[in-house]
Structure formats: structure tokens, C-alpha cells
Short mmCIF file of C-alpha atoms and ligand atoms in Angstrom, two decimals:
data_model
loop_
_atom_site.label_atom_id
_atom_site.label_comp_id
_atom_site.label_asym_id
_atom_site.label_seq_id
_atom_site.Cartn_x
_atom_site.Cartn_y
_atom_site.Cartn_z
CA MET A 1 12.32 -30.82 45.41
CA SER A 2 11.81 -29.38 41.92
CA ASP A 3 11.50 -31.70 38.91
CA LEU A 4 14.79 -33.23 37.82
CA PHE A 5 16.19 -32.21 34.45
CA LYS A 6 16.07 -34.75 31.62
CA ALA A 7 18.43 -35.27 28.68
CA PRO A 8 17.09 -33.35 25.64
CA LYS A 9 14.65 -35.21 23.37
CA GLY A 10 16.43 -37.62 21.03
CA THR A 11 19.57 -37.86 23.19
CA TYR A 12 20.63 -40.27 25.90
CA ASP A 13 23.38 -40.71 28.46
CA VAL A 14 26.09 -43.31 28.10
CA VAL A 15 26.35 -44.62 31.66
CA PRO A 16 27.81 -47.74 33.34
CA PRO A 17 27.47 -50.63 32.76
CA PHE A 18 26.34 -49.84 29.16
CA SER A 19 29.31 -47.50 28.76
CA GLN A 20 31.62 -50.52 28.82
CA LEU A 21 30.00 -51.82 25.65
CA TRP A 22 30.12 -48.31 24.16
CA LEU A 23 33.89 -48.04 24.70
CA ALA A 24 34.51 -51.58 23.47
CA VAL A 25 32.58 -50.81 20.27
CA LYS A 26 34.48 -47.56 19.66
CA ASP A 27 37.70 -49.44 20.23
CA ALA A 28 36.74 -52.25 17.84
CA LEU A 29 35.55 -49.90 15.07
CA SER A 30 38.75 -47.87 15.23
CA THR A 31 41.13 -50.86 15.37
CA PRO A 32 41.36 -51.52 11.59
CA PRO A 33 42.19 -47.91 10.65
CA ARG A 34 44.73 -47.70 13.46
CA LEU A 35 46.36 -50.86 12.13
CA ALA A 36 46.27 -49.59 8.56
CA GLY A 37 48.25 -46.40 9.13
CA TYR A 38 45.38 -43.91 9.47
CA GLY A 39 46.31 -40.92 11.66
CA TYR A 40 43.86 -39.66 14.32
CA ILE A 41 42.10 -36.36 13.62
CA GLU A 42 39.74 -34.31 15.78
CA THR A 43 37.84 -31.29 14.52
CA PRO A 44 35.45 -28.80 16.18
CA LEU A 45 31.89 -29.84 16.98
CA PHE A 46 30.65 -26.77 15.11
CA GLU A 47 31.69 -25.24 11.80
CA ASP A 48 30.65 -22.43 9.48
CA THR A 49 27.16 -23.28 8.27
CA ALA A 50 28.30 -22.72 4.67
CA LEU A 51 30.77 -25.64 4.94
CA PHE A 52 27.92 -28.13 5.36
CA VAL A 53 25.64 -26.43 2.85
CA ARG A 54 28.36 -26.74 0.23
CA GLY A 55 29.94 -29.98 1.46
CA VAL A 56 26.90 -32.12 2.24
CA GLY A 57 24.60 -30.60 -0.38
CA GLU A 58 21.61 -28.27 -0.18
CA SER A 59 19.20 -30.85 -1.59
CA THR A 60 19.86 -33.38 1.19
CA ASP A 61 17.46 -33.85 4.12
CA VAL A 62 20.46 -33.39 6.41
CA VAL A 63 21.05 -29.81 5.23
CA SER A 64 17.51 -28.75 4.35
CA LYS A 65 15.71 -30.11 7.43
CA GLU A 66 18.02 -31.46 10.09
CA MET A 67 20.81 -29.03 10.93
CA TYR A 68 21.23 -27.37 14.32
CA THR A 69 22.11 -23.88 13.07
CA PHE A 70 22.53 -20.79 15.24
CA ASN A 71 24.12 -17.36 15.18
CA ASP A 72 26.83 -16.82 17.76
CA ARG A 73 27.26 -13.56 19.66
CA GLY A 74 29.43 -12.24 16.82
CA ASP A 75 26.53 -12.91 14.42
CA ARG A 76 28.32 -15.74 12.58
CA SER A 77 26.12 -18.56 11.33
CA LEU A 78 27.43 -21.78 12.86
CA THR A 79 26.12 -25.35 12.71
CA LEU A 80 26.67 -28.35 14.98
CA ARG A 81 28.25 -30.91 12.67
CA PRO A 82 25.66 -33.29 11.21
CA GLU A 83 28.40 -35.61 9.88
CA GLY A 84 32.18 -35.86 9.89
CA THR A 85 33.41 -35.72 6.30
CA ALA A 86 33.03 -31.99 5.52
CA GLY A 87 34.82 -30.85 8.70
CA VAL A 88 37.64 -33.36 8.26
CA LEU A 89 38.25 -32.23 4.66
CA ARG A 90 38.24 -28.60 5.80
CA ALA A 91 40.84 -29.47 8.46
CA ILE A 92 43.03 -31.41 6.01
CA LEU A 93 43.09 -28.42 3.65
CA GLU A 94 43.52 -25.80 6.37
CA ASN A 95 46.42 -27.73 7.91
CA ARG A 96 47.87 -28.52 4.47
CA LEU A 97 48.12 -32.21 5.25
CA ASP A 98 47.71 -32.87 1.52
CA ARG A 99 51.08 -31.21 0.82
CA ALA A 100 53.00 -33.76 2.89
CA GLY A 101 52.25 -36.71 0.60
CA LEU A 102 49.21 -38.52 -0.70
CA PRO A 103 46.99 -40.22 0.15
CA VAL A 104 46.20 -38.50 3.45
CA LYS A 105 44.53 -41.17 5.60
CA VAL A 106 42.80 -40.17 8.85
CA TRP A 107 40.28 -41.64 11.30
CA TYR A 108 38.04 -39.87 13.79
CA THR A 109 35.29 -40.42 16.29
CA GLY A 110 32.75 -38.10 17.84
CA ALA A 111 29.20 -36.85 18.08
CA ASN A 112 27.05 -35.61 15.21
CA PHE A 113 23.78 -33.71 15.46
CA ARG A 114 20.71 -34.09 13.26
CA TYR A 115 17.24 -32.82 14.03
CA GLU A 116 15.48 -36.08 13.16
CA GLN A 117 12.27 -37.60 14.50
CA PRO A 118 13.65 -39.73 17.33
CA GLN A 119 12.90 -43.46 17.44
CA SER A 120 14.84 -46.58 18.38
CA GLY A 121 18.22 -46.29 16.61
CA ARG A 122 17.58 -42.72 15.42
CA TYR A 123 18.78 -39.95 17.67
CA ARG A 124 19.38 -36.21 17.54
CA GLN A 125 22.93 -36.76 18.75
CA HIS A 126 24.69 -39.86 17.46
CA THR A 127 28.30 -40.97 17.46
CA GLN A 128 30.36 -42.28 14.57
CA VAL A 129 33.78 -43.75 14.03
CA GLY A 130 34.85 -42.64 10.57
CA VAL A 131 37.76 -42.62 8.15
CA GLU A 132 38.65 -40.43 5.19
CA ALA A 133 41.39 -41.09 2.63
CA ILE A 134 42.20 -38.17 0.34
CA GLY A 135 44.23 -37.95 -2.85
CA SER A 136 43.95 -41.37 -4.47
CA SER A 137 41.55 -42.87 -7.02
CA ASP A 138 43.00 -46.35 -6.59
CA PRO A 139 40.18 -48.92 -6.36
CA ALA A 140 42.40 -50.82 -3.90
CA LEU A 141 41.75 -47.94 -1.48
CA ASP A 142 37.96 -48.35 -1.86
CA ALA A 143 38.45 -52.03 -1.08
CA GLU A 144 40.65 -51.26 1.95
CA ILE A 145 37.97 -48.91 3.31
CA ILE A 146 35.14 -51.40 2.80
CA TRP A 147 37.23 -54.20 4.28
CA MET A 148 38.00 -52.13 7.39
CA ALA A 149 34.31 -51.35 7.93
CA ILE A 150 33.17 -54.94 7.65
CA HIS A 151 36.18 -56.48 9.43
CA SER A 152 35.51 -54.55 12.63
CA GLN A 153 31.82 -55.47 12.62
CA ARG A 154 32.00 -59.08 11.50
CA THR A 155 35.34 -60.30 12.83
CA ILE A 156 36.34 -58.13 15.79
CA LEU A 157 32.84 -57.67 17.23
CA GLY A 158 31.52 -61.00 15.92
CA LEU A 159 28.25 -59.67 14.45
CA LYS A 160 26.62 -62.29 12.25
CA ASN A 161 23.52 -60.67 10.79
CA ILE A 162 25.15 -58.01 8.65
CA ARG A 163 24.64 -57.48 4.94
CA LEU A 164 27.19 -55.46 3.00
CA LEU A 165 25.60 -53.65 0.05
CA VAL A 166 27.85 -52.26 -2.67
CA ASN A 167 27.00 -50.06 -5.65
CA SER A 168 28.58 -47.61 -8.07
CA LEU A 169 26.90 -44.24 -8.59
CA GLY A 170 29.01 -43.33 -11.63
CA CYS A 171 30.89 -40.07 -11.97
CA HIS A 172 30.28 -36.47 -12.99
CA GLN A 173 30.75 -37.59 -16.63
CA CYS A 174 28.33 -40.52 -16.84
CA ARG A 175 25.79 -39.73 -14.14
CA PRO A 176 24.11 -36.68 -15.80
CA ALA A 177 23.03 -38.77 -18.81
CA TYR A 178 21.76 -41.53 -16.52
CA ARG A 179 19.95 -38.97 -14.40
CA GLU A 180 18.10 -37.72 -17.49
CA LEU A 181 17.18 -41.25 -18.46
CA LEU A 182 15.88 -41.97 -14.97
CA THR A 183 13.96 -38.69 -14.80
CA ALA A 184 12.29 -39.50 -18.12
CA PHE A 185 11.33 -42.94 -16.80
CA LEU A 186 9.99 -41.52 -13.53
CA GLY A 187 7.95 -39.00 -15.56
CA THR A 188 5.91 -41.90 -16.99
CA LEU A 189 4.83 -43.05 -13.50
CA GLU A 190 1.99 -41.86 -11.31
CA LEU A 191 3.74 -40.65 -8.21
CA ASP A 192 2.56 -38.50 -5.32
CA GLU A 193 3.50 -34.85 -4.99
CA ALA A 194 6.24 -35.34 -2.39
CA THR A 195 7.95 -37.91 -4.63
CA GLN A 196 7.63 -35.58 -7.64
CA GLU A 197 9.47 -32.97 -5.60
CA ARG A 198 12.19 -35.45 -4.73
CA ILE A 199 12.62 -36.19 -8.44
CA LEU A 200 13.35 -32.52 -9.03
CA LEU A 201 15.91 -32.45 -6.23
CA ASN A 202 17.59 -35.78 -6.91
CA PRO A 203 15.83 -38.47 -8.95
CA LEU A 204 18.27 -41.15 -7.77
CA ARG A 205 16.94 -40.85 -4.25
CA VAL A 206 13.53 -42.09 -5.45
CA LEU A 207 15.13 -45.49 -6.14
CA ASP A 208 15.65 -45.84 -2.40
CA ASP A 209 11.91 -45.51 -1.61
CA LYS A 210 10.91 -48.13 0.94
CA ARG A 211 7.16 -48.20 0.15
CA GLU A 212 6.01 -51.46 -1.47
CA HIS A 213 3.77 -49.88 -4.14
CA VAL A 214 6.50 -47.43 -5.20
CA ARG A 215 9.02 -50.26 -5.32
CA ALA A 216 6.67 -52.16 -7.64
CA LEU A 217 6.41 -49.14 -9.95
CA LEU A 218 10.21 -48.87 -10.04
CA GLU A 219 10.76 -52.49 -11.04
CA ASP A 220 11.81 -51.60 -14.60
CA ALA A 221 13.67 -48.39 -13.75
CA PRO A 222 17.03 -47.94 -15.48
CA LEU A 223 19.85 -48.59 -13.00
CA MET A 224 23.17 -46.75 -12.71
CA PRO A 225 25.48 -49.80 -12.94
CA ASP A 226 24.09 -50.49 -16.45
CA HIS A 227 24.99 -46.97 -17.56
CA LEU A 228 28.50 -46.46 -16.19
CA CYS A 229 31.18 -44.97 -18.45
CA ALA A 230 34.15 -47.24 -19.29
CA GLU A 231 36.35 -45.77 -16.52
CA CYS A 232 33.68 -46.12 -13.83
CA CYS A 233 32.89 -49.64 -15.00
CA GLU A 234 36.55 -50.64 -14.77
CA HIS A 235 36.87 -48.99 -11.34
CA HIS A 236 33.76 -50.78 -10.06
CA ASN A 237 34.89 -54.16 -11.36
CA LEU A 238 38.32 -53.74 -9.76
CA VAL A 239 36.80 -52.79 -6.39
CA LEU A 240 34.68 -55.96 -6.52
CA HIS A 241 37.69 -58.03 -7.60
CA PHE A 242 39.76 -56.70 -4.67
CA LEU A 243 36.91 -57.41 -2.25
CA ASP A 244 36.90 -60.99 -3.55
CA LEU A 245 40.66 -61.17 -2.99
CA LEU A 246 40.15 -59.93 0.58
CA GLY A 247 37.48 -62.57 1.16
CA VAL A 248 34.75 -59.99 1.80
CA GLU A 249 31.17 -61.19 1.29
CA TYR A 250 29.01 -58.50 -0.33
CA GLU A 251 25.80 -58.05 -2.30
CA LEU A 252 25.47 -55.88 -5.38
CA ALA A 253 22.80 -53.25 -4.70
CA PRO A 254 22.14 -51.31 -7.92
CA ARG A 255 19.43 -49.24 -6.18
CA LEU A 256 21.58 -48.17 -3.24
CA VAL A 257 21.65 -44.38 -3.08
CA ARG A 258 22.94 -42.76 0.07
CA GLY A 259 21.40 -39.71 1.70
CA LEU A 260 24.35 -37.39 1.13
CA ASP A 261 24.99 -35.69 -2.22
CA TYR A 262 28.75 -36.01 -2.46
CA TYR A 263 29.10 -39.65 -3.49
CA VAL A 264 30.46 -40.77 -6.86
CA ARG A 265 31.45 -44.26 -7.99
CA THR A 266 31.72 -46.65 -5.01
CA THR A 267 28.98 -46.43 -2.38
CA PHE A 268 28.30 -49.01 0.29
CA GLU A 269 26.18 -49.60 3.33
CA LEU A 270 26.24 -52.09 6.19
CA ILE A 271 22.78 -53.26 7.17
CA HIS A 272 21.95 -55.16 10.33
CA THR A 273 18.93 -57.38 9.84
CA GLY A 274 17.83 -57.29 13.49
CA LEU A 275 17.33 -53.54 13.92
CA GLY A 276 14.03 -52.80 12.19
CA ALA A 277 13.69 -49.51 10.30
CA GLN A 278 17.01 -47.95 11.37
CA SER A 279 19.07 -50.82 10.05
CA ALA A 280 22.09 -49.01 8.55
CA ILE A 281 24.95 -49.43 10.99
CA GLY A 282 27.43 -47.75 8.70
CA GLY A 283 28.04 -46.50 5.22
CA GLY A 284 30.40 -44.65 3.00
CA GLY A 285 31.90 -44.32 -0.43
CA ARG A 286 33.89 -42.23 -2.81
CA TYR A 287 33.49 -38.46 -3.14
CA ASP A 288 35.93 -37.38 -5.88
CA GLY A 289 35.26 -33.67 -6.55
CA LEU A 290 34.20 -32.76 -3.00
CA VAL A 291 37.62 -31.38 -2.02
CA GLU A 292 37.38 -29.04 -5.02
CA THR A 293 33.84 -28.03 -4.06
CA LEU A 294 35.27 -26.96 -0.70
CA GLY A 295 37.83 -24.74 -2.44
CA GLY A 296 40.77 -27.18 -2.45
CA PRO A 297 42.71 -28.89 -5.25
CA ALA A 298 41.18 -31.63 -7.42
CA LEU A 299 41.79 -34.52 -5.04
CA ALA A 300 39.84 -37.77 -4.96
CA GLY A 301 38.47 -39.07 -1.67
CA VAL A 302 36.83 -42.08 -0.08
CA GLY A 303 35.68 -42.88 3.44
CA PHE A 304 33.08 -44.31 5.79
CA GLY A 305 31.10 -43.48 8.91
CA LEU A 306 30.10 -46.30 11.27
CA GLY A 307 27.33 -45.67 13.79
CA VAL A 308 28.46 -46.43 17.33
CA ASP A 309 24.90 -46.22 18.73
CA ARG A 310 23.44 -48.65 16.21
CA THR A 311 26.40 -51.01 16.45
CA CYS A 312 25.76 -51.24 20.22
CA LEU A 313 22.09 -52.00 19.47
CA ALA A 314 23.17 -54.71 16.99
CA ILE A 315 25.45 -56.31 19.58
CA GLN A 316 22.59 -56.35 22.08
CA ALA A 317 20.16 -57.71 19.47
CA GLU A 318 22.53 -60.64 18.79
CA GLY A 319 23.10 -61.20 22.52
CA ILE A 320 26.88 -60.86 22.14
CA THR A 321 28.83 -60.36 25.37
CA LEU A 322 32.15 -58.61 24.88
CA PRO A 323 34.96 -59.28 27.37
CA ALA A 324 35.37 -56.41 29.85
CA SER A 325 38.34 -54.27 28.85
CA ASN A 326 39.54 -53.67 32.42
CA PRO A 327 38.22 -56.36 34.76
CA LEU A 328 38.68 -55.42 38.40
CA LEU A 329 41.36 -57.58 40.02
CA ALA A 330 40.90 -56.63 43.66
CA PHE A 331 38.67 -54.67 46.01
CA LEU A 332 40.49 -53.50 49.14
CA ILE A 333 38.70 -53.24 52.46
CA PRO A 334 40.40 -51.25 55.21
CA ILE A 335 38.73 -51.82 58.60
CA GLY A 336 39.50 -49.65 61.62
CA GLU A 337 42.25 -47.28 62.57
CA GLY A 338 45.59 -47.59 60.77
CA ALA A 339 44.18 -49.75 57.93
CA LEU A 340 44.13 -46.95 55.37
CA GLU A 341 47.84 -46.33 56.01
CA ILE A 342 48.46 -49.86 54.76
CA CYS A 343 45.83 -50.04 52.02
CA LEU A 344 46.54 -46.76 50.23
CA PRO A 345 50.23 -47.48 49.42
CA LEU A 346 49.28 -51.04 48.43
CA ILE A 347 46.61 -49.76 46.03
CA GLY A 348 49.09 -47.25 44.63
CA ALA A 349 51.67 -49.97 43.97
CA LEU A 350 49.10 -52.28 42.35
CA ARG A 351 47.74 -49.55 40.08
CA ILE A 352 51.24 -48.41 39.06
CA ASN A 353 51.85 -51.97 37.93
CA GLY A 354 48.72 -51.85 35.78
CA ALA A 355 46.30 -53.81 37.98
CA CYS A 356 42.70 -52.64 38.17
CA VAL A 357 41.88 -52.06 41.84
CA ASP A 358 39.08 -50.38 43.79
CA MET A 359 38.50 -49.94 47.52
CA ALA A 360 35.83 -49.34 50.16
CA PHE A 361 35.40 -45.73 51.28
CA ASP A 362 33.73 -44.07 54.27
CA SER A 363 34.94 -46.54 56.97
CA ARG A 364 31.92 -48.76 56.51
CA SER A 365 31.41 -52.09 58.32
CA LEU A 366 33.01 -55.29 57.02
CA LYS A 367 29.60 -56.60 56.01
CA ALA A 368 28.70 -53.48 53.99
CA SER A 369 32.17 -53.39 52.42
CA MET A 370 31.97 -57.07 51.40
CA LYS A 371 28.67 -56.30 49.66
CA SER A 372 30.40 -53.53 47.71
CA ALA A 373 33.23 -55.93 46.85
CA ASP A 374 30.75 -58.49 45.48
CA ARG A 375 28.95 -55.82 43.47
CA SER A 376 32.21 -54.50 42.03
CA GLY A 377 32.84 -57.71 40.06
CA ALA A 378 36.41 -57.95 41.43
CA LYS A 379 38.11 -61.33 41.54
CA PHE A 380 39.49 -60.86 45.07
CA ALA A 381 38.67 -58.90 48.21
CA VAL A 382 41.68 -57.85 50.30
CA ILE A 383 40.77 -57.21 53.92
CA VAL A 384 43.04 -55.33 56.31
CA GLY A 385 41.62 -55.14 59.86
CA GLU A 386 42.92 -54.90 63.42
CA ASP A 387 44.45 -58.43 63.55
CA GLU A 388 46.04 -58.07 60.14
CA ILE A 389 47.64 -54.74 61.10
CA LYS A 390 49.08 -56.36 64.21
CA ASN A 391 50.44 -59.35 62.25
CA HIS A 392 51.52 -57.42 59.12
CA THR A 393 49.19 -59.56 57.00
CA ALA A 394 46.09 -59.19 54.83
CA VAL A 395 43.23 -61.59 54.13
CA ILE A 396 42.78 -62.36 50.45
CA LYS A 397 39.35 -63.75 49.64
CA ASN A 398 38.56 -65.28 46.26
CA LEU A 399 35.11 -63.83 45.58
CA LEU A 400 34.16 -66.60 43.17
CA SER A 401 35.10 -69.65 45.27
CA GLY A 402 34.79 -68.02 48.69
CA GLU A 403 38.19 -69.43 49.62
CA GLN A 404 40.31 -67.15 51.82
CA THR A 405 43.91 -67.06 53.05
CA SER A 406 46.01 -64.88 55.27
CA VAL A 407 49.08 -63.55 53.45
CA PRO A 408 52.07 -61.52 54.68
CA LEU A 409 51.64 -57.90 53.53
CA ASP A 410 54.74 -57.88 51.37
CA LEU A 411 53.43 -60.87 49.41
CA VAL A 412 49.93 -59.51 48.69
CA GLU A 413 50.87 -57.92 45.37
CA GLU A 414 52.66 -61.04 44.19
CA MET A 415 49.76 -63.31 45.23
CA LEU A 416 47.17 -61.13 43.47
CA THR A 417 49.02 -60.76 40.20
CA LYS A 418 50.23 -64.37 40.06
P1 HAM B 1 25.68 -41.48 7.15
O1 HAM B 1 25.19 -42.69 6.41
O2 HAM B 1 24.81 -40.29 7.15
O3 HAM B 1 27.10 -41.14 6.55
O4 HAM B 1 25.98 -41.87 8.66
C1 HAM B 1 26.83 -42.95 8.98
C2 HAM B 1 26.20 -43.83 10.04
O5 HAM B 1 25.90 -43.04 11.20
C3 HAM B 1 24.86 -44.44 9.66
O6 HAM B 1 25.02 -45.61 8.92
C4 HAM B 1 24.24 -44.72 11.02
O7 HAM B 1 24.73 -45.92 11.56
C5 HAM B 1 24.77 -43.57 11.85
N1 HAM B 1 23.72 -42.52 11.98
C6 HAM B 1 23.43 -41.53 11.11
N2 HAM B 1 22.40 -40.77 11.56
C7 HAM B 1 22.03 -41.31 12.76
C8 HAM B 1 21.04 -40.98 13.74
N3 HAM B 1 20.20 -39.95 13.58
N4 HAM B 1 20.95 -41.76 14.86
C9 HAM B 1 21.79 -42.81 15.03
N5 HAM B 1 22.75 -43.15 14.15
C10 HAM B 1 22.87 -42.42 13.02
C11 HAM B 1 27.88 -40.10 6.94
O8 HAM B 1 27.67 -39.42 7.90
C12 HAM B 1 29.11 -39.93 6.06
N6 HAM B 1 29.88 -38.78 6.56
C13 HAM B 1 29.94 -41.19 6.04
C14 HAM B 1 31.14 -41.06 5.17
C15 HAM B 1 32.39 -40.76 5.55
N7 HAM B 1 31.16 -41.17 3.84
C16 HAM B 1 32.39 -40.96 3.39
N8 HAM B 1 33.14 -40.69 4.42
#
């Protein structure tokens, strides 16, 4: 036999039983937007490369180092989406959703691709549940978005060790002056060459440096929240006030700068304290101006992306067990000739009525089939053998207690669902 193929580096398969957790997490993360009137949107996995270059920003690591870009057979430059926002905005504009009333509120889920150095929690294909709300500058919308992100993680999934960091990055009016101030400050420090280059690209990103000695140097750096214009200051204060009204616990994080260039004003990140280096399980913020950058009208926007992979890791790190979404009610065991004729219609009827039912295949022995029933996690085994066929009955065995009873065939469904 030749060597088996392996999933590409930095990717993994979502297989049972882990896939149950995966689906439960996706379901939990998308519950708040579904309840808050966000419509579902799905966009292609690949887009014109230029969309991401313009939408995510050329100076970001995502665009400059991490994109999966290729030319198709028609010589178009295409890129596997590294994140969801740019494609969703393109789709909103292309489908003119913004003309049918504002704000346009949508949610999405799907894979994203970034050529990163793989490690625990950092993959080359990762999945997000995200939302975007376009066409409103209302700080109540920022608060709604932040509340949805934290509500799914803290309340629906029950994660305890999450910190919510909130900051304001100012706007296109007040940030340039702050940027100059920060650049001047950074110019007085002795920093390595790579950091000097980052200053040229985006000095704010230096504030996010994780190295202890750099952090010490940055102790007295000017911070954006102290240099907001009056409008940004009012917006920020209102967002925080609304979060208080919603009972959301947060921390002010004046050094929080996210890795994508489009953010203005509100930015936030959810950090799980049990995940080591890849601790961000979600993040988002406002991106007023981005729709215009993509060729659309001057519409404000705000959204988030929550990492499904890292949220699963966080659940495992906290030892949380989520209830199975579809627990198996019964496992049917047909034994001998004529048993399938009885079992198949019974399974059909049970499934039509919404019960979760599996059965033994391949005419295996009772012993082997009972093993499969135990492994399946079903509550009951239903055995139909020679005697049962003769008597028009079935044996229902409670797989937890071991108790078993013989039941007339026409009462099996009622007994199981009772
Ligand atoms: P992001 O912070 O780049 O934001 O990604 C959102 C989340 O996706 C991260 O917090 C993390 O949990 C997860 N994630 C990102 N990269 C990886 C990776 N390589 N491996 C595993 N998980 C990863 C965005 O993508 C923005 N589009 C979010 C947004 C929407 N902002 C406004 N609207």
C-alpha cells in the first residue's frame, strides 16, 4: 500500500466526535445575530485579489505575507479569502442591499485562509462566525455587536476565562495627528530594525508588541484615547455607557490595535486566558470609510469575527461539556429473515416524527449488534428477531439500566417517545 495522504500543513479535519462540539459552537456563536435580525449571507471562498489588497490594507501582515493568491486559467489574480469583511461588503454593494434600507445587518460563517506559521490555535485554514452592520454610526450598534460577541461566549457557551478588551482608535480626522505624535515618540527610542520598519508602515501596531523590553520602552507612549476628537470621544463614551446598560463586563485597553487596517473608533477583542499565545478568540470593530474605499457610498460599518477553532479549544481548556444536539434515542437491531421488513418502516416512522434513530447493518450477530448499540450512545436498543416476528412484538432494552421488555409492534413508537 502506498503512503496515505495527509491534510495539508496547518489544516485539520473536523471529525466525530469532535465535530459535535464544532457544530454546537457554530450554533452558539450565530444564535445572537439570528435573534437580533441579522440576515444570513454567504459569499465565494475566493475573490479578486485587489478586493483584499484594498479592503484589508497593503501594510497588514495578512495581505503582505499571508494570502493564498493564484492566477486562474483565464489569468485573473484570485485570492482565497483571508477574512470575511471585504467579501461581505463587496456582496452587499453588488447586490444593492444598501438600497433597501439601512442599516444592512448580516451574519456569516465559513473558512478563511492565511499562510501563517502553524501552531496550536493558529492554522492555515480557520473558521469564523462573523457579523457586519452597514450604514449606521449609532454607538448603540457598536454595543449591540460587542454584546452579541460576548453573550454567545460567556452565557450560551458558559466560558468563564474571557477578557473583553475595548478601545477607540479615533477617526480619519483625529488619528493622523496622533499618529505623528506617536511616530515622534517612537523616534526617541532605540528599537530594532524590524520594529523601525513597522513604524513606517503603521506606528500604532508597535503598541501591540508583546516583548517585555519593548513594552517597558513604550510605558510613556502617547495613547489614542487621550487624543480623540470631540466626536470620537463622545462616541466612545456612549459605547461604554451602553455596554454598562447591557451589563457587559469589559476592560479599557488603550494599546489595543488590531491587525487589520480598516478599523476606526471602536475596536475590541475577546481574549481567553487559557490558550497561551493564540489567545484571541474573536475581535472586531468599526470601519467607517471602508465601504467607500471599496468603491461604494460613504456608509459606516461595524462588525466582528469570532474564531470557531479557538472557541472549541477554549471550551476544551475549561473542560466544558455541551449537551449533544441530537442524542440518539434508539438503535434498531434486525435479526434474521423478515426482520428488516419490520425495522425499516419503523425507523422511517420514528425519523419522520423527529426521533434520532440508527440501526445495525450487514446482518451481524445479536452480540455484535448489541456492541454497536452500546457504542452508539443510544438510550434504547430495539431488537426484532425470529420470536418477535412471530408474535408481532419487539424487545426494547434500556441501555443504561439494562432493563428490557417485550412490546407489541404497534406500541414501540409510543413507548420510545413517551
Ligand atoms: P481577525 O481578528 O483577523 O478579524 O480574526 C477574527 C478571529 O478569527 C480571531 O480572533 C481568531 O479567533 C480567528 N483567527 C484568525 N486567524 C486565525 C488563524 N490563523 N487560526 C485560527 N484562528 C484564527 C477578522 O478577520 C475581521 N474580519 C473581523 C471583523 C469583522 N471585523 C469587523 N468585522
